[in-house]
Amino acid sequence: MSKILVIHGPNLNLLGSREKDIYGATTLAEINNKLKSIAEKNNVVLETLQSNHEGEIVDAIGKVKQNQIDAILINPAAYTHTSIAIRDAIAAVNVPTIEVHLSNIYAREEFRHTSLIAPVSYGQISGFGVSSYILGLEATINLLKK
Ligand code: DQA
C-alpha cells in the first residue's frame, strides 16, 4: 500500500478559530479525518504531522525514505515564504511533493506571492479552502497510481 505523509505547518493547529474569513471554520482534526477517509477508500495509508517548528518539519521530510513514504502533501503555511531549509529537505529526498494552501496566496499580501517550496514541488493547489487539501490528496493518489 502506498503511504502519504501530510504535513501541516505553523499555526494550522489553530484552524477553526484562526482568521476564519480567510481560512474557514473547519478544524485541522476535521481536515485530517476527511483526508483519512479518502485515503482509506483508495487503499492508501496516511500519516499526518502538524508542527510549528521548522526543524521538526525538516526532520520529518528527511526521514521519508526510512519511513517508506511514497509522497508528501504539504501546507507549509508561513514557511512557504521563508524556509530554504524545508525546500532543501524536499529537494534532498526526491519524493513527489504536492503543495497546498487554503487561501489563494497570490491574491493576498505581496510577501505571500513567493513560494520557496513551489520550485521543488510536483504541483501546487492554492485558494480552494479545504478543497485544496482534498484536490491535493486526489492528485497525489493519482500520481502514485501512474
Ligand atoms: C497558508 C497561506 C500562508 O501564507 C499562511 O502563512 C498560512 C496558511 C494557507 O493555507 O492559505 O499560514 O499556507
Tab-separated table of C-alpha atoms and ligand atoms in Angstrom:
chain	number	residue	atom	x	y	z
A	1	MET	CA	0.000	0.000	0.000
A	2	SER	CA	1.232	3.488	-0.816
A	3	LYS	CA	1.970	5.795	2.083
A	4	ILE	CA	1.477	9.573	2.004
A	5	LEU	CA	2.799	11.967	4.624
A	6	VAL	CA	0.594	15.026	5.176
A	7	ILE	CA	2.455	17.928	6.782
A	8	HIS	CA	0.672	20.965	8.188
A	9	GLY	CA	2.927	23.905	9.017
A	10	PRO	CA	2.788	26.586	11.704
A	11	ASN	CA	-0.484	27.898	13.131
A	12	LEU	CA	-2.590	25.391	11.216
A	13	ASN	CA	-3.346	23.785	14.587
A	14	LEU	CA	-5.470	26.905	15.129
A	15	LEU	CA	-7.733	26.279	12.128
A	16	GLY	CA	-11.382	26.625	13.079
A	17	SER	CA	-10.744	29.757	15.114
A	18	ARG	CA	-7.868	31.418	13.233
A	19	GLU	CA	-8.846	34.228	10.809
A	20	LYS	CA	-11.996	32.362	9.796
A	21	ASP	CA	-12.763	34.827	6.991
A	22	ILE	CA	-9.543	33.696	5.280
A	23	TYR	CA	-9.108	30.084	6.380
A	24	GLY	CA	-12.697	28.985	7.091
A	25	ALA	CA	-14.261	27.334	10.128
A	26	THR	CA	-13.079	23.764	9.593
A	27	THR	CA	-10.668	22.466	12.221
A	28	LEU	CA	-7.444	20.627	11.469
A	29	ALA	CA	-8.877	17.448	13.005
A	30	GLU	CA	-11.833	17.662	10.613
A	31	ILE	CA	-9.498	18.126	7.645
A	32	ASN	CA	-7.375	15.152	8.709
A	33	ASN	CA	-10.481	12.983	9.180
A	34	LYS	CA	-11.738	13.863	5.721
A	35	LEU	CA	-8.322	13.121	4.174
A	36	LYS	CA	-8.102	9.822	6.057
A	37	SER	CA	-11.491	8.683	4.767
A	38	ILE	CA	-10.473	9.498	1.169
A	39	ALA	CA	-7.175	7.655	1.703
A	40	GLU	CA	-8.951	4.589	3.107
A	41	LYS	CA	-11.289	4.412	0.125
A	42	ASN	CA	-8.248	4.446	-2.137
A	43	ASN	CA	-6.247	1.911	-0.126
A	44	VAL	CA	-3.611	4.449	0.771
A	45	VAL	CA	-2.051	4.899	4.208
A	46	LEU	CA	-1.943	8.463	5.510
A	47	GLU	CA	0.390	9.815	8.171
A	48	THR	CA	-0.223	13.320	9.439
A	49	LEU	CA	2.013	15.818	11.195
A	50	GLN	CA	1.318	19.362	12.328
A	51	SER	CA	4.271	21.339	13.577
A	52	ASN	CA	5.037	24.927	14.455
A	53	HIS	CA	8.762	24.149	14.286
A	54	GLU	CA	10.767	24.327	11.093
A	55	GLY	CA	13.359	21.800	12.289
A	56	GLU	CA	10.697	19.240	13.141
A	57	ILE	CA	9.296	19.516	9.613
A	58	VAL	CA	12.802	19.234	8.131
A	59	ASP	CA	13.426	16.113	10.271
A	60	ALA	CA	10.145	14.509	9.149
A	61	ILE	CA	10.943	15.130	5.474
A	62	GLY	CA	14.463	13.793	5.964
A	63	LYS	CA	13.051	10.509	7.261
A	64	VAL	CA	10.595	9.812	4.426
A	65	LYS	CA	12.763	7.208	2.731
A	66	GLN	CA	13.425	5.441	6.046
A	67	ASN	CA	9.682	5.549	6.823
A	68	GLN	CA	8.776	4.280	3.351
A	69	ILE	CA	6.739	7.360	2.434
A	70	ASP	CA	5.845	7.480	-1.272
A	71	ALA	CA	4.668	11.090	-1.479
A	72	ILE	CA	4.312	14.225	0.623
A	73	LEU	CA	1.286	16.531	0.760
A	74	ILE	CA	2.322	19.742	2.478
A	75	ASN	CA	0.804	23.018	3.544
A	76	PRO	CA	3.997	24.722	4.686
A	77	ALA	CA	1.945	27.731	5.918
A	78	ALA	CA	4.198	30.727	6.669
A	79	TYR	CA	7.322	28.620	5.984
A	80	THR	CA	6.214	28.608	2.337
A	81	HIS	CA	7.615	32.094	2.054
A	82	THR	CA	10.716	31.789	4.235
A	83	SER	CA	12.091	28.289	4.547
A	84	ILE	CA	15.099	27.384	2.447
A	85	ALA	CA	15.595	24.505	4.910
A	86	ILE	CA	12.242	22.885	4.055
A	87	ARG	CA	12.823	23.472	0.348
A	88	ASP	CA	16.263	21.840	0.568
A	89	ALA	CA	14.848	18.885	2.523
A	90	ILE	CA	12.233	18.273	-0.190
A	91	ALA	CA	14.889	18.524	-2.908
A	92	ALA	CA	17.141	16.158	-0.955
A	93	VAL	CA	14.672	13.295	-0.541
A	94	ASN	CA	13.368	13.341	-4.091
A	95	VAL	CA	9.873	12.096	-3.181
A	96	PRO	CA	6.955	13.717	-5.082
A	97	THR	CA	5.687	16.636	-3.031
A	98	ILE	CA	2.402	18.436	-3.580
A	99	GLU	CA	1.993	21.907	-2.048
A	100	VAL	CA	-1.424	23.099	-0.910
A	101	HIS	CA	-2.821	26.322	0.526
A	102	LEU	CA	-6.289	27.054	1.836
A	103	SER	CA	-6.139	30.666	0.663
A	104	ASN	CA	-5.008	31.961	-2.715
A	105	ILE	CA	-1.525	33.134	-1.746
A	106	TYR	CA	-1.234	35.141	-4.999
A	107	ALA	CA	-4.315	37.210	-4.188
A	108	ARG	CA	-3.013	38.255	-0.764
A	109	GLU	CA	-0.140	40.384	0.601
A	110	GLU	CA	2.893	40.597	-1.657
A	111	PHE	CA	5.136	38.697	0.773
A	112	ARG	CA	2.896	35.660	0.235
A	113	HIS	CA	3.309	35.716	-3.544
A	114	THR	CA	6.629	33.896	-3.418
A	115	SER	CA	6.721	30.227	-2.554
A	116	LEU	CA	10.201	28.817	-1.935
A	117	ILE	CA	8.560	25.381	-1.982
A	118	ALA	CA	6.858	25.565	-5.394
A	119	PRO	CA	10.044	25.035	-7.473
A	120	VAL	CA	10.717	21.713	-5.722
A	121	SER	CA	7.060	20.629	-5.731
A	122	TYR	CA	5.332	18.446	-8.289
A	123	GLY	CA	2.466	20.930	-8.286
A	124	GLN	CA	0.603	23.453	-6.183
A	125	ILE	CA	-3.082	23.953	-5.326
A	126	SER	CA	-3.981	27.276	-3.751
A	127	GLY	CA	-7.180	29.062	-2.895
A	128	PHE	CA	-9.891	26.405	-2.619
A	129	GLY	CA	-10.181	26.227	1.167
A	130	VAL	CA	-10.457	22.680	2.499
A	131	SER	CA	-10.936	21.531	-1.111
A	132	SER	CA	-7.275	22.444	-1.745
A	133	TYR	CA	-6.318	19.582	0.582
A	134	ILE	CA	-8.852	17.208	-0.981
A	135	LEU	CA	-7.791	18.066	-4.539
A	136	GLY	CA	-4.168	17.799	-3.448
A	137	LEU	CA	-4.695	14.366	-1.953
A	138	GLU	CA	-6.597	13.147	-5.016
A	139	ALA	CA	-3.814	14.449	-7.267
A	140	THR	CA	-1.205	12.732	-5.097
A	141	ILE	CA	-3.103	9.420	-5.185
A	142	ASN	CA	-3.458	9.649	-8.981
A	143	LEU	CA	0.241	10.354	-9.270
A	144	LEU	CA	1.103	7.272	-7.231
A	145	LYS	CA	-1.171	5.114	-9.391
A	146	LYS	CA	0.786	6.106	-12.516
B	1	DQA	C1	-1.448	29.308	4.083
B	1	DQA	C2	-1.023	30.643	3.446
B	1	DQA	C3	0.223	31.187	4.118
B	1	DQA	O1	0.609	32.414	3.517
B	1	DQA	C4	-0.048	31.437	5.592
B	1	DQA	O2	1.133	31.861	6.237
B	1	DQA	C5	-0.641	30.253	6.279
B	1	DQA	C6	-1.622	29.437	5.578
B	1	DQA	C7	-2.792	28.790	3.506
B	1	DQA	O3	-3.083	27.613	3.697
B	1	DQA	O4	-3.543	29.562	2.906
B	1	DQA	O5	-0.383	30.027	7.452
B	1	DQA	O6	-0.467	28.332	3.790
